[in-house]
Amino acid sequence: MKNVFRWLLVPSLGLLTASSALAQAPANDNFANAITLNGPIVTTMGSNVGATKPFGGPGGGEPSIPGPFPGSFGGASVWWNWTAPANGLVRLFSQQAVIVYSGDSVTSLTNVSDPSRRYYGNLSFVARAGVTYRIAVYSPYVQPFQLFLSAPAA
């Protein structure tokens, strides 16, 4: 569980108070617990409320996800797996940032999207039939979101 702080400013009383609550981590908070998506057209709801902010790199851990500014790291991430039913262009849309990887373990992931860009809103890549892709959705803004995936059918 992750501790979530909320600040409340009451101007008329000149008070600034903080409250704390434990937020349950989403089921797909970690790479190992990614949720599997099926089909060429998928719409799913997600949330990074309670999710952890990974810091990876050499030696293990989830990959270091780039943040919105050079040299910064992204926010709390959640993960999905999706296997391409056919070769072709895949489009992903979300209100959060999206990165797509190939690879079977967190230490062998390869970014199939352009690593020099931050994909807030949408991303596209060319998929190969039968390949399982790892989709990370992350944001420094902790909130629910929708994820849309559109790909060629088999």
PDB file of N, CA, C and O in Angstrom, residues 8-16:
ATOM      1  N   LEU A   8      -5.042  20.434   2.777  1.00  0.00           N
ATOM      2  CA  LEU A   8      -6.257  21.221   2.806  1.00  0.00           C
ATOM      3  C   LEU A   8      -5.928  22.597   3.353  1.00  0.00           C
ATOM      4  O   LEU A   8      -5.392  22.727   4.451  1.00  0.00           O
ATOM      5  N   LEU A   9      -6.241  23.617   2.588  1.00  0.00           N
ATOM      6  CA  LEU A   9      -6.008  24.998   2.993  1.00  0.00           C
ATOM      7  C   LEU A   9      -7.361  25.611   3.311  1.00  0.00           C
ATOM      8  O   LEU A   9      -8.275  25.609   2.480  1.00  0.00           O
ATOM      9  N   VAL A  10      -7.486  26.113   4.523  1.00  0.00           N
ATOM     10  CA  VAL A  10      -8.718  26.776   4.945  1.00  0.00           C
ATOM     11  C   VAL A  10      -8.375  28.243   5.179  1.00  0.00           C
ATOM     12  O   VAL A  10      -7.935  28.617   6.267  1.00  0.00           O
ATOM     13  N   PRO A  11      -8.537  29.093   4.138  1.00  0.00           N
ATOM     14  CA  PRO A  11      -8.104  30.488   4.227  1.00  0.00           C
ATOM     15  C   PRO A  11      -8.755  31.268   5.367  1.00  0.00           C
ATOM     16  O   PRO A  11      -8.096  32.053   6.028  1.00  0.00           O
ATOM     17  N   SER A  12     -10.037  31.032   5.598  1.00  0.00           N
ATOM     18  CA  SER A  12     -10.725  31.810   6.630  1.00  0.00           C
ATOM     19  C   SER A  12     -10.177  31.537   8.029  1.00  0.00           C
ATOM     20  O   SER A  12     -10.255  32.373   8.910  1.00  0.00           O
ATOM     21  N   LEU A  13      -9.607  30.370   8.220  1.00  0.00           N
ATOM     22  CA  LEU A  13      -9.037  30.027   9.520  1.00  0.00           C
ATOM     23  C   LEU A  13      -7.512  30.118   9.520  1.00  0.00           C
ATOM     24  O   LEU A  13      -6.894  29.955  10.561  1.00  0.00           O
ATOM     25  N   GLY A  14      -6.938  30.351   8.343  1.00  0.00           N
ATOM     26  CA  GLY A  14      -5.486  30.418   8.236  1.00  0.00           C
ATOM     27  C   GLY A  14      -4.816  29.093   8.549  1.00  0.00           C
ATOM     28  O   GLY A  14      -3.716  29.064   9.067  1.00  0.00           O
ATOM     29  N   LEU A  15      -5.486  28.003   8.233  1.00  0.00           N
ATOM     30  CA  LEU A  15      -4.964  26.678   8.554  1.00  0.00           C
ATOM     31  C   LEU A  15      -4.500  25.934   7.317  1.00  0.00           C
ATOM     32  O   LEU A  15      -5.098  26.047   6.257  1.00  0.00           O
ATOM     33  N   LEU A  16      -3.465  25.184   7.492  1.00  0.00           N
ATOM     34  CA  LEU A  16      -3.002  24.254   6.468  1.00  0.00           C
ATOM     35  C   LEU A  16      -2.882  22.911   7.167  1.00  0.00           C
ATOM     36  O   LEU A  16      -2.089  22.765   8.098  1.00  0.00           O
TER      37      LEU A  16
END
